[in-house]
PDB file of C-alpha atoms and ligand atoms in Angstrom:
ATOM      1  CA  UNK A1486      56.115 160.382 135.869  1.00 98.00           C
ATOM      2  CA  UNK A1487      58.110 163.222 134.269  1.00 98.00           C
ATOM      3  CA  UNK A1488      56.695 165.033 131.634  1.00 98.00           C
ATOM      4  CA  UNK A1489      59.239 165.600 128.485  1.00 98.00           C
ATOM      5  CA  UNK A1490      58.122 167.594 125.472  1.00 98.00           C
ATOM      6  CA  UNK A1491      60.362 170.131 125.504  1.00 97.00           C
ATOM      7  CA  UNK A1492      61.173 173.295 125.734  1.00 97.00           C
ATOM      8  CA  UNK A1493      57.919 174.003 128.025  1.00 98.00           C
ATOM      9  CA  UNK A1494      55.984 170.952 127.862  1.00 98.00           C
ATOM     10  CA  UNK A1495      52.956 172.312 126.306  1.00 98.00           C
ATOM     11  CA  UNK A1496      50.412 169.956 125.818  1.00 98.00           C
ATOM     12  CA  UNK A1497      49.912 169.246 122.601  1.00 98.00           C
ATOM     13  CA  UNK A1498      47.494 166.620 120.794  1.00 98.00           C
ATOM     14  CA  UNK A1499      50.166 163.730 120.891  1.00 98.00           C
ATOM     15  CA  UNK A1500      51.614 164.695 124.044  1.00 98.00           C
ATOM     16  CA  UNK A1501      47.968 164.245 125.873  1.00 98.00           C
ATOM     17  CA  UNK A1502      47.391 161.068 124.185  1.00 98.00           C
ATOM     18  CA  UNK A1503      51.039 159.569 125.326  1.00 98.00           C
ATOM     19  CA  UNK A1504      50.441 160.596 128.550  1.00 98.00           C
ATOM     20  CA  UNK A1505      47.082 159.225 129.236  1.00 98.00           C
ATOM     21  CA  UNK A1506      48.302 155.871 127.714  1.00 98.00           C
ATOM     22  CA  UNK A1507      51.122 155.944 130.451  1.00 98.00           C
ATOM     23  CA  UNK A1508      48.506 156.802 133.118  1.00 98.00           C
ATOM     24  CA  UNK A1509      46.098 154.421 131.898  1.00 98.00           C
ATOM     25  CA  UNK A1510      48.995 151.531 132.247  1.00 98.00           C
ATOM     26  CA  UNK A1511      50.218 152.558 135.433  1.00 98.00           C
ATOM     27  CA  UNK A1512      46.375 152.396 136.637  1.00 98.00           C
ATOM     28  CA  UNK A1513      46.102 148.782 135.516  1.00 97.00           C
ATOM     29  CA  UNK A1514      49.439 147.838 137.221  1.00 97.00           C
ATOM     30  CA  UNK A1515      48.265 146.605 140.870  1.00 94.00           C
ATOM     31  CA  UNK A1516      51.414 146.958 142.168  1.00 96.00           C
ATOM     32  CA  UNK A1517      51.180 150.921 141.293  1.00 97.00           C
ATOM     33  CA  UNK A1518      49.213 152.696 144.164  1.00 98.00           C
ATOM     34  CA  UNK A1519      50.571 156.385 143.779  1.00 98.00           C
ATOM     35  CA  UNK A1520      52.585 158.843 141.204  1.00 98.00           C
ATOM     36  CA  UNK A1521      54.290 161.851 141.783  1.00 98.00           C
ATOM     37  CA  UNK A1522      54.008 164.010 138.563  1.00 98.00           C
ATOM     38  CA  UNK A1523      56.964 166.442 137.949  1.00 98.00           C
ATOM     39  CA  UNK A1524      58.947 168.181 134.847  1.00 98.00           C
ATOM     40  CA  UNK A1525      61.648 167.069 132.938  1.00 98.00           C
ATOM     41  CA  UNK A1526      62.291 170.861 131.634  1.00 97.00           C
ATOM     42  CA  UNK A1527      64.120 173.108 133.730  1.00 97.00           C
ATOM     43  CA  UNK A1528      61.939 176.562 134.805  1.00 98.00           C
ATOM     44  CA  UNK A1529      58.593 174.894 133.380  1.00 98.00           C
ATOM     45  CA  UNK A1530      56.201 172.658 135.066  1.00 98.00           C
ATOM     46  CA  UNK A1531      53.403 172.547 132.182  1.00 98.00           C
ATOM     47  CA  UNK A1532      52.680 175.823 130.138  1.00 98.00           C
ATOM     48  CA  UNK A1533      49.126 174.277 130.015  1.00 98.00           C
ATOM     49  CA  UNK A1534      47.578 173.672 126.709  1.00 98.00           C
ATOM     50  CA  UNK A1535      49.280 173.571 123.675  1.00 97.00           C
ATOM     51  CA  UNK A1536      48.247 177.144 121.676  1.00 96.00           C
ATOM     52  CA  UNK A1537      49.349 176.262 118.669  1.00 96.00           C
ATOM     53  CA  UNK A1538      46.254 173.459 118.963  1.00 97.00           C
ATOM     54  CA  UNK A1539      43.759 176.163 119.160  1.00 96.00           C
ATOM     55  CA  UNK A1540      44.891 178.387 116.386  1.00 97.00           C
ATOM     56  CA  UNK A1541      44.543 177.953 112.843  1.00 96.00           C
ATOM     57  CA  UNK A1542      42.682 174.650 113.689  1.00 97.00           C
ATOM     58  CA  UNK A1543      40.247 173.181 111.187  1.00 97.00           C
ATOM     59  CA  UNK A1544      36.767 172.487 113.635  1.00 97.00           C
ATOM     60  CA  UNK A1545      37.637 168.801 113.735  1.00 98.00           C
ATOM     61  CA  UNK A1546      40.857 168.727 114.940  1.00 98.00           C
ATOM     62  CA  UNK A1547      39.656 171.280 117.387  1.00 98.00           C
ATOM     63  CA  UNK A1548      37.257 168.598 118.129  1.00 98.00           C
ATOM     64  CA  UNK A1549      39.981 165.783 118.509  1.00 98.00           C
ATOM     65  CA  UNK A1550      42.231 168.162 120.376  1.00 98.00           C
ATOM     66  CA  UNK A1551      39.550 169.197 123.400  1.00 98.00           C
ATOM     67  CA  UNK A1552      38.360 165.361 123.708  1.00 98.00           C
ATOM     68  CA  UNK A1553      42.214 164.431 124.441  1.00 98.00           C
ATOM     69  CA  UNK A1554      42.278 167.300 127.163  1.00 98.00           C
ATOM     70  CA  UNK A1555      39.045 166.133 128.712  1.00 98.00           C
ATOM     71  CA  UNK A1556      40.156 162.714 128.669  1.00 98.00           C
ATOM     72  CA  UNK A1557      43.348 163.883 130.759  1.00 98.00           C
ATOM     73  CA  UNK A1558      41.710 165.719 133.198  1.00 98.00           C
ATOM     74  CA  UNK A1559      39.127 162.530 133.786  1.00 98.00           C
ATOM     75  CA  UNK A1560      41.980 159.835 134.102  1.00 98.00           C
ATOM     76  CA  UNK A1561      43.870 162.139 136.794  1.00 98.00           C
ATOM     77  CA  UNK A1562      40.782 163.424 138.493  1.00 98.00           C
ATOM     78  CA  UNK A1563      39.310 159.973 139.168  1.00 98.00           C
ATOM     79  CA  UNK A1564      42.647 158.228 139.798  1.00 98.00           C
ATOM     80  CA  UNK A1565      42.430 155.551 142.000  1.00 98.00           C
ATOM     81  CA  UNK A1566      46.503 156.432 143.004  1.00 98.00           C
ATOM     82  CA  UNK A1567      47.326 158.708 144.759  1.00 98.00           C
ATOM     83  CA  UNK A1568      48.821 161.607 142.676  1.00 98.00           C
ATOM     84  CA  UNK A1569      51.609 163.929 144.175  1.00 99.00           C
ATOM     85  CA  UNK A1570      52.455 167.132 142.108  1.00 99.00           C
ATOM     86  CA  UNK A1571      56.093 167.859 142.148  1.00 99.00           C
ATOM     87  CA  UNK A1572      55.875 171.710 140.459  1.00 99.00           C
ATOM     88  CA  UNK A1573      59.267 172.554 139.702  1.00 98.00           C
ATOM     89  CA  UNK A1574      58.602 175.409 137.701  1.00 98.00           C
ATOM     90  CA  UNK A1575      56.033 177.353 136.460  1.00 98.00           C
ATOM     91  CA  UNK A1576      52.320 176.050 135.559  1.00 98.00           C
ATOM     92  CA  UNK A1577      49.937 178.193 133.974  1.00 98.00           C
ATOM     93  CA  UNK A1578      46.831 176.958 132.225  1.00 98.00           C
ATOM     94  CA  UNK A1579      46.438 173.631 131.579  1.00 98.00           C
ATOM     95  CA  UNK A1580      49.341 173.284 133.780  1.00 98.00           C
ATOM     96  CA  UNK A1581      47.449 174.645 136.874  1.00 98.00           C
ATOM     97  CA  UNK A1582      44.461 172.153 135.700  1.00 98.00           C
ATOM     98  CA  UNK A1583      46.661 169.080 135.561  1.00 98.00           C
ATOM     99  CA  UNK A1584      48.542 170.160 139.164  1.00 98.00           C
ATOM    100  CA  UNK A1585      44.795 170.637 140.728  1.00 98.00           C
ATOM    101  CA  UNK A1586      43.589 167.574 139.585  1.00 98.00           C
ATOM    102  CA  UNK A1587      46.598 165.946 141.923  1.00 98.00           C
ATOM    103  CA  UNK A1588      45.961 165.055 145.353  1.00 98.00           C
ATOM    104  CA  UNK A1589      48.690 167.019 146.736  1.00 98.00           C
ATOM    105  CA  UNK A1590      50.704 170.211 145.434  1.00 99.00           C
ATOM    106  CA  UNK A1591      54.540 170.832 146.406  1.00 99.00           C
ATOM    107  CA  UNK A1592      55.750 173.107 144.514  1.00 99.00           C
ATOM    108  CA  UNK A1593      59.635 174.824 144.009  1.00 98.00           C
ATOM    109  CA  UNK A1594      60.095 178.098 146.286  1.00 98.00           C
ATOM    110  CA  UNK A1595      61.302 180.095 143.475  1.00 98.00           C
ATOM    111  CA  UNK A1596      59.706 183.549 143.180  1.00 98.00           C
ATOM    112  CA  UNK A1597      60.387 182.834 139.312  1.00 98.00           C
ATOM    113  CA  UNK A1598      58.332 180.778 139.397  1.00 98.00           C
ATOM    114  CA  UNK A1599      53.983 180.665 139.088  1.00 98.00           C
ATOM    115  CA  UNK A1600      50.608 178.984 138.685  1.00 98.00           C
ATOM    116  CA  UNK A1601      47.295 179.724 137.856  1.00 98.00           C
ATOM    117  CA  UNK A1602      44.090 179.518 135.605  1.00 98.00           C
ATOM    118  CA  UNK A1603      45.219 183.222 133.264  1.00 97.00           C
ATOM    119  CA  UNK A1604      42.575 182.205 130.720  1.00 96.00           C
ATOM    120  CA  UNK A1605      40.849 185.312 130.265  1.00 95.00           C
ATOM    121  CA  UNK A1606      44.480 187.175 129.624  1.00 93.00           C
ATOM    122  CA  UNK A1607      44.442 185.172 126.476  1.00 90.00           C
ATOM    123  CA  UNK A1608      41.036 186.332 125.576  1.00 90.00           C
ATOM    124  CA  UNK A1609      39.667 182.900 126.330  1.00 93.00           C
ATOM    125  CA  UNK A1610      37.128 181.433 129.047  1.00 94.00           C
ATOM    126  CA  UNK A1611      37.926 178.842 131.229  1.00 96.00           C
ATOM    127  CA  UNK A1612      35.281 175.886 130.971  1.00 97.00           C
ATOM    128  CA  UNK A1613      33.308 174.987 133.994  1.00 97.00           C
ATOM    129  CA  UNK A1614      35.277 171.794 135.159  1.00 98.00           C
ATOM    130  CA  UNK A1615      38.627 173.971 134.831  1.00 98.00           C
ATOM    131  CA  UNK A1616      36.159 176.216 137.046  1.00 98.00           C
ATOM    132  CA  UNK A1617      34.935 173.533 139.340  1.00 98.00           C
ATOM    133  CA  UNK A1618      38.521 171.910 139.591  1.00 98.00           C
ATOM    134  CA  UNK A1619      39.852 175.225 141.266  1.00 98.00           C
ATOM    135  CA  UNK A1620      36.619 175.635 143.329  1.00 98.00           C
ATOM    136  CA  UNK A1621      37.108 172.401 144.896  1.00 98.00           C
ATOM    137  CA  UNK A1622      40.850 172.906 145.905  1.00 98.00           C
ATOM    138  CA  UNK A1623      40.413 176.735 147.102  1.00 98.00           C
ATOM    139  CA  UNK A1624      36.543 177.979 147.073  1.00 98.00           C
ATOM    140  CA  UNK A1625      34.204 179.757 145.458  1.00 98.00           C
ATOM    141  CA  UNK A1626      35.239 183.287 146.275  1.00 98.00           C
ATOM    142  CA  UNK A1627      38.760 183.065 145.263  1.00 98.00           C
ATOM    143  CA  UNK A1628      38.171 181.357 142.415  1.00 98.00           C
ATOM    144  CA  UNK A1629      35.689 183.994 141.384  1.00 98.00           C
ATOM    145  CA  UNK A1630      39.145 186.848 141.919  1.00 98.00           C
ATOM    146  CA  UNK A1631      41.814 184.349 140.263  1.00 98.00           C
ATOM    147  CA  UNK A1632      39.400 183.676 137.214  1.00 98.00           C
ATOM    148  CA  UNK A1633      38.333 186.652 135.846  1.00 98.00           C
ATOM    149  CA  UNK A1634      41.973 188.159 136.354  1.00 98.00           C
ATOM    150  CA  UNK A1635      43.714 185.484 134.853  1.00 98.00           C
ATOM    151  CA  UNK A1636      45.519 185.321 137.642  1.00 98.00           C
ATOM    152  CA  UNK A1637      49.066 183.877 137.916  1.00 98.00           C
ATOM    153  CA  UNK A1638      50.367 183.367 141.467  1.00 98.00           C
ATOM    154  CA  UNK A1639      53.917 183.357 143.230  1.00 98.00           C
ATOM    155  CA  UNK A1640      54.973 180.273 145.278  1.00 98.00           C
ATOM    156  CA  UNK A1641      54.132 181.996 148.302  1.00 98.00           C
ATOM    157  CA  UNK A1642      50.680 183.739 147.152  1.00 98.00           C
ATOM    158  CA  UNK A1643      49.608 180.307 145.919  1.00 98.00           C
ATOM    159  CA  UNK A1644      50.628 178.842 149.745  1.00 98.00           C
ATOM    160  CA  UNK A1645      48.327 181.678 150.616  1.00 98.00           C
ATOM    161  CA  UNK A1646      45.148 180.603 148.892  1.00 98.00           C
ATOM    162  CA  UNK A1647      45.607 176.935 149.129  1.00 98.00           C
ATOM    163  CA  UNK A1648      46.387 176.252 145.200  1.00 98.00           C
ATOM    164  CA  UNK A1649      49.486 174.362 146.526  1.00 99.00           C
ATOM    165  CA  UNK A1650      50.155 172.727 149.543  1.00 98.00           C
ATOM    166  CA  UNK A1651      53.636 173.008 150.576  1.00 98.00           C
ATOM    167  CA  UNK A1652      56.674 175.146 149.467  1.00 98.00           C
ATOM    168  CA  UNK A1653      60.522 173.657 149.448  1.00 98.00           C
ATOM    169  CA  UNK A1654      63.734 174.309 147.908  1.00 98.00           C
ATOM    170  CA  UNK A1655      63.718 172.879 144.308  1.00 98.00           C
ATOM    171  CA  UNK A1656      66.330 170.772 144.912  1.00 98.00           C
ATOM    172  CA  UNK A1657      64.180 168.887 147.972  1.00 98.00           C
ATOM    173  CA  UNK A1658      61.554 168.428 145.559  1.00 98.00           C
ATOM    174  CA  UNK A1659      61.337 164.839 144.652  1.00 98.00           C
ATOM    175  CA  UNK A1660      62.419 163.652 148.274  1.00 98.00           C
ATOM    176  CA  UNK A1661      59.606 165.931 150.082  1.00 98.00           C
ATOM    177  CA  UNK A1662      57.327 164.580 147.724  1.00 98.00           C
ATOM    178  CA  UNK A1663      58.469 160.771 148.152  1.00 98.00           C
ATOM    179  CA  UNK A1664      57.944 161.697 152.027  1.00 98.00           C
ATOM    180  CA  UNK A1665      54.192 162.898 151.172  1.00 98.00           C
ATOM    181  CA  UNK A1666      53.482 159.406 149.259  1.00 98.00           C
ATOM    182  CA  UNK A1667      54.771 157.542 152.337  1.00 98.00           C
ATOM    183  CA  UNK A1668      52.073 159.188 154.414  1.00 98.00           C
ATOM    184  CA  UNK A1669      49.390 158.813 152.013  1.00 98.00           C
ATOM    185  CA  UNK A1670      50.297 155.091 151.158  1.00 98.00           C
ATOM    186  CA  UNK A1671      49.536 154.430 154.644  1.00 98.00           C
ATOM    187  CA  UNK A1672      46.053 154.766 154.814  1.00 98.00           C
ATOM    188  CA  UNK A1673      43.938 151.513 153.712  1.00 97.00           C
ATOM    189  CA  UNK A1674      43.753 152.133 149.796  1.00 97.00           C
ATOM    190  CA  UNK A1675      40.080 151.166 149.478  1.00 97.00           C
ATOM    191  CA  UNK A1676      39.009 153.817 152.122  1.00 98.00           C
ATOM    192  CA  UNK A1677      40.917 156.603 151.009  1.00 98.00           C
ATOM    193  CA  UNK A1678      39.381 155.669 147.440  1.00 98.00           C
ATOM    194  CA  UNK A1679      36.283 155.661 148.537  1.00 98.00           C
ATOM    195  CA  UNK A1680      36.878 159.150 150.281  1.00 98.00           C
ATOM    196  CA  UNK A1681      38.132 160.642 147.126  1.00 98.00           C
ATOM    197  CA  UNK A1682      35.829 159.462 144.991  1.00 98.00           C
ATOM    198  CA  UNK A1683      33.037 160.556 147.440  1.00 98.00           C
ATOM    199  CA  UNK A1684      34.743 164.304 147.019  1.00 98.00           C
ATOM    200  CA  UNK A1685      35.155 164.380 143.044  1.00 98.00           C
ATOM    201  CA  UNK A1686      32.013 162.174 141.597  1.00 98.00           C
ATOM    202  CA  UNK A1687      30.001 165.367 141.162  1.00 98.00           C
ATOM    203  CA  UNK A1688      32.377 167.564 139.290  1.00 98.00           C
ATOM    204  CA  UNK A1689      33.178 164.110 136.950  1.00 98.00           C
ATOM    205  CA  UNK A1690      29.781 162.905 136.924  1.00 98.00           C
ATOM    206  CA  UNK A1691      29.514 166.569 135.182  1.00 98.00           C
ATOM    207  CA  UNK A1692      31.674 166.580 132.747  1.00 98.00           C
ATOM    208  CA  UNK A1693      30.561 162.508 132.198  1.00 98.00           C
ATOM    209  CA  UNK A1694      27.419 163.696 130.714  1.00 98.00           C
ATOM    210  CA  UNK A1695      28.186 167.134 128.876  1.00 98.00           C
ATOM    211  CA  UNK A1696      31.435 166.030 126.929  1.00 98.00           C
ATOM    212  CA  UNK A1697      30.107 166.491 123.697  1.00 98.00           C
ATOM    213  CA  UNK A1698      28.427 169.877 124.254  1.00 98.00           C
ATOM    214  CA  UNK A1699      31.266 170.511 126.157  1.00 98.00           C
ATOM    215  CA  UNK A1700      33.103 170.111 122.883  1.00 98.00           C
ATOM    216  CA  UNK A1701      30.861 171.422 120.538  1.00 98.00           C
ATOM    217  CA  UNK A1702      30.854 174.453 122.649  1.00 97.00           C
ATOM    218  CA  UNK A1703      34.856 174.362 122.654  1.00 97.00           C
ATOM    219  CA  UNK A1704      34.690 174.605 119.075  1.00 98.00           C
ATOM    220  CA  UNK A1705      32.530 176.998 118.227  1.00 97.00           C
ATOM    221  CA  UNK A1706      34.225 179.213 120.604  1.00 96.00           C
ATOM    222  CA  UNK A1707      37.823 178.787 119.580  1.00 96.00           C
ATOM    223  CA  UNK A1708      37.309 178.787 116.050  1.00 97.00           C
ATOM    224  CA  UNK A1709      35.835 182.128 116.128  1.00 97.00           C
ATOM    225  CA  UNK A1710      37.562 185.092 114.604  1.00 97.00           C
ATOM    226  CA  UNK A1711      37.961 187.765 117.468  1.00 96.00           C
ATOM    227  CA  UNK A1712      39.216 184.673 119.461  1.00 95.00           C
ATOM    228  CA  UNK A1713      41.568 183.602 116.970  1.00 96.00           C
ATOM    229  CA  UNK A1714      42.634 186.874 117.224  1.00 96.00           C
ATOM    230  CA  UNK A1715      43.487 186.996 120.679  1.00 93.00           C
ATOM    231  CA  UNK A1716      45.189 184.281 120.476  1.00 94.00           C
ATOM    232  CA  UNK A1717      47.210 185.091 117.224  1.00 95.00           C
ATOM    233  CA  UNK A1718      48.090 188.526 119.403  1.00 94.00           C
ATOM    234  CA  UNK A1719      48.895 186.361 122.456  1.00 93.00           C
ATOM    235  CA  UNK A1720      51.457 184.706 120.477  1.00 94.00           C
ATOM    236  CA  UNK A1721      53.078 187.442 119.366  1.00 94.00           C
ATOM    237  CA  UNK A1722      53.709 188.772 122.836  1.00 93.00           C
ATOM    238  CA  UNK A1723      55.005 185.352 123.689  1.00 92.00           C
ATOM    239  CA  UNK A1724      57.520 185.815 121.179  1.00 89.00           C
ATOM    240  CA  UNK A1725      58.194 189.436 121.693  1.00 88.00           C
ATOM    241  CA  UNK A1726      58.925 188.967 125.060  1.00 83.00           C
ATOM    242  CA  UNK A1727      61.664 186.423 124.297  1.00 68.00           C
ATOM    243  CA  UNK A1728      63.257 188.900 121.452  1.00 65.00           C
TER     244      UNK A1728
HETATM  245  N1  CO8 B 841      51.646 176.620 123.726  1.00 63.69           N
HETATM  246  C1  CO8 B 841      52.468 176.651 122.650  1.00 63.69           C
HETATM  247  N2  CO8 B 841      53.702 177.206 122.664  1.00 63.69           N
HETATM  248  C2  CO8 B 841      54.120 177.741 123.833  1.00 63.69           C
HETATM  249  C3  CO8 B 841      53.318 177.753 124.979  1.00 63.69           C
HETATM  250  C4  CO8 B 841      52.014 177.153 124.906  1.00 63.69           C
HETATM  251  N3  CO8 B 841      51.177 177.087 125.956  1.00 63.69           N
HETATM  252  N4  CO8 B 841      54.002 178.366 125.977  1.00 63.69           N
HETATM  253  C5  CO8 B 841      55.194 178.731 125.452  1.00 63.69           C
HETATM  254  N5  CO8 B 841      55.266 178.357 124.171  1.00 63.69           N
HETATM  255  C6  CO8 B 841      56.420 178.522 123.260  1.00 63.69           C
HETATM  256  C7  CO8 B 841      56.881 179.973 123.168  1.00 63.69           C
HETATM  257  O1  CO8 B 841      56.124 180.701 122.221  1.00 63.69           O
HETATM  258  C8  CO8 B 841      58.323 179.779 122.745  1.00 63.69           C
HETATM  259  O2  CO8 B 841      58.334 179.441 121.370  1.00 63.69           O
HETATM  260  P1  CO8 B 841      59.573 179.857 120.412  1.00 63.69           P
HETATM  261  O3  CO8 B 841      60.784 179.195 121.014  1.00 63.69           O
HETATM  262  O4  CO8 B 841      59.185 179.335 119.083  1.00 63.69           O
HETATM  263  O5  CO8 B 841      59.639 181.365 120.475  1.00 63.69           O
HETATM  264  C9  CO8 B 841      58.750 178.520 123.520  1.00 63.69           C
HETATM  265  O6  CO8 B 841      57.538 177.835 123.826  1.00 63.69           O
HETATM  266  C10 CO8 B 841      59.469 178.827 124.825  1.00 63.69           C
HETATM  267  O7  CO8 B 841      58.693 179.738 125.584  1.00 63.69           O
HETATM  268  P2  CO8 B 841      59.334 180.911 126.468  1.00 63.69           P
HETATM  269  O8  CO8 B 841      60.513 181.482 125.771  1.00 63.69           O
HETATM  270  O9  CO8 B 841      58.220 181.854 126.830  1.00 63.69           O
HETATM  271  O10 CO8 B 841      59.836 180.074 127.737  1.00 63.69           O
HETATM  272  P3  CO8 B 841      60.111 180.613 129.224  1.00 63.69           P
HETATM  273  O11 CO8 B 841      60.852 179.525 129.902  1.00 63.69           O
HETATM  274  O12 CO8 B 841      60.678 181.988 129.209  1.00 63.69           O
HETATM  275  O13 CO8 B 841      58.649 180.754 129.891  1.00 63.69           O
HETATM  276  C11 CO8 B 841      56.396 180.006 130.358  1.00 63.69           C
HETATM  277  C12 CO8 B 841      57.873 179.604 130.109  1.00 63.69           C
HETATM  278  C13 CO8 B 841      56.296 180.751 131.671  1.00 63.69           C
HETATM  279  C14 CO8 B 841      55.600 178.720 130.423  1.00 63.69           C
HETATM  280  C15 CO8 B 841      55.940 180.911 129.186  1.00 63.69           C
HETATM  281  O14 CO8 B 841      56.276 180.297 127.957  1.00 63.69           O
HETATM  282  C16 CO8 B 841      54.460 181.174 129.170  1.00 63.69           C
HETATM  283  O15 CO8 B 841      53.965 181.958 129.962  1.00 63.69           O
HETATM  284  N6  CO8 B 841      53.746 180.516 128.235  1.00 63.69           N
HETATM  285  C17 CO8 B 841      52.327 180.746 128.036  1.00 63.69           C
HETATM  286  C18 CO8 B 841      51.550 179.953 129.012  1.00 63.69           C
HETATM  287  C19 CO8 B 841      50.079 180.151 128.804  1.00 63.69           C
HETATM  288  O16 CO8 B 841      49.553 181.253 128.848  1.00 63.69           O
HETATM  289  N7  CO8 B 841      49.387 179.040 128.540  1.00 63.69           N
HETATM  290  C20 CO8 B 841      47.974 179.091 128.328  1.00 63.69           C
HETATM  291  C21 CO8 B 841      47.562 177.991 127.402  1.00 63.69           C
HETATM  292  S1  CO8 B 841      45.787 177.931 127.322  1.00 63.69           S
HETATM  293  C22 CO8 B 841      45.311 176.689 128.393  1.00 63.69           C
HETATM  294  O17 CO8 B 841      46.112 175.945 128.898  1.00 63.69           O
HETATM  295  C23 CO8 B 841      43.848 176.505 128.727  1.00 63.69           C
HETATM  296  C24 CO8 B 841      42.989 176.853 127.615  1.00 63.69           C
HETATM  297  C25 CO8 B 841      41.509 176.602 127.885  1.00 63.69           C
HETATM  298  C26 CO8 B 841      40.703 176.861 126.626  1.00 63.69           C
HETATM  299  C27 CO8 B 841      39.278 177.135 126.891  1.00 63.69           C
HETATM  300  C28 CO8 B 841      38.562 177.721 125.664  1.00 63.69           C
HETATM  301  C29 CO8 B 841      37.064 177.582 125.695  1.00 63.69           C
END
């Protein structure tokens, strides 16, 4: 699957609900046991969620936006494929969220280039299954450092921690990747299911039964005027640093 909506494929309200309907067939299609996800945009993996979602937002579209981005993260966290991430660019955000929730991370060997959960340099908090999703790939402790930094990692620091699994030259991406699936379409599909399901039920089963606190929460939150703030100021720097 390659993700299009350019320029940084930021995922926006209709982008999230296209993609899940394209995971959500691809599920249903027995003869489809594994995807590798990877961008379409050059320099960009995912620049996580959309900001212009969050800001200037009436509650209920708030509302409609954070139940599409739970949604995604529950179809590609309990995906009975076998999900490579391709990261040929950078993936901040949301777009560290989506690569975590894959079973395996290549990503581009391009200093350029990084990942990470920088929530809290936008002024905002990451929820607990973004929390949980980056405990469960590199632990508790550095997950404790990366979150309350914000921080955004190199290729190789990444490597370091375990928040991807193997570096390559960008242009060996998609083949190193196709290798990967070959490996991991070996093993009997039912056990490996099993085995991933066994590893991920609690952190779903979580979310499963909070999503509408989890969104009421999300609201209130966002729609709050220092945080709009933030935001409004993050913006502007995003600009700025363009001009
Ligand atoms: N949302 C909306 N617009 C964006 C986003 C985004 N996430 N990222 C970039 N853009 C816009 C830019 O403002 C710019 O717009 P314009 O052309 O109108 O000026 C355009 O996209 C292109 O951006 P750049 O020029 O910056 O492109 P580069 O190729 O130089 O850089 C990057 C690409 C590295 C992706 C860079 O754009 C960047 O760092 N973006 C910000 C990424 C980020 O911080 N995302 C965080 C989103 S928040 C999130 O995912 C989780 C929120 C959890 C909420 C929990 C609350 C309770």
């Amino acid at each position: 699957m390659t993700l299009q909506n350019p320029p940084v494929n930021s995922l926006s309200l209709d982008f999230l609900t296209e993609f899940c309907s394209a995971l959500e067939k691809l599920e249903m299609d027995k003869s489809c046991r594994g995807v590798i996800l990877t961008s379409g945009q050059p320099k960009v993996f995912s620049a996580g969620l959309d900001i212009m979602e969050m800001y200037g937002k009436s509650p209920e579209r708030c509302g409609e936006f954070w139940r599409a981005v739970q949604e995604m993260w529950l179809k590609l966290y309990s995906s009975n494929m076998v999900i490579i991430a391709a990261i040929n660019g950078s993936s901040p955000a949301g777009g560290c969220l989506m690569s975590m929730t894959c079973d395996y991370r290549i990503m581009a060997d391009n200093p350029r280039y990084s990942i990470g959960l920088n929530e809290t340099q936008l002024g905002i908090v990451a929820p607990f299954w973004f929390k949980e999703t980056m405990v469960n790939t590199v632990g508790h402790r550095t997950t404790e450092i990366a979150l309350q930094l914000g921080q955004l990692y190199s290729p190789t620091e990444a490597l370091d921690i375990g928040l991807v699994d193997k570096l390559v030259p960008e242009d060996q991406i998609i083949a190193t990747a196709t290798q990967t699936m070959t490996k991991w379409l070996a093993v009997p599909d039912h056990a490996r299911q099993i085995t991933k399901s066994m590893m991920r039920k609690p952190t779903i089963d979580k979310l499963m039964s909070k999503r509408e606190p989890d969104i009421q929460n999300f609201v209130s939150f966002i729609t709050k005027d220092p945080i709009q703030k933030s935001l409004g100021l993050y913006l502007s720097m995003l600009k700025k640093r363009k001009s």
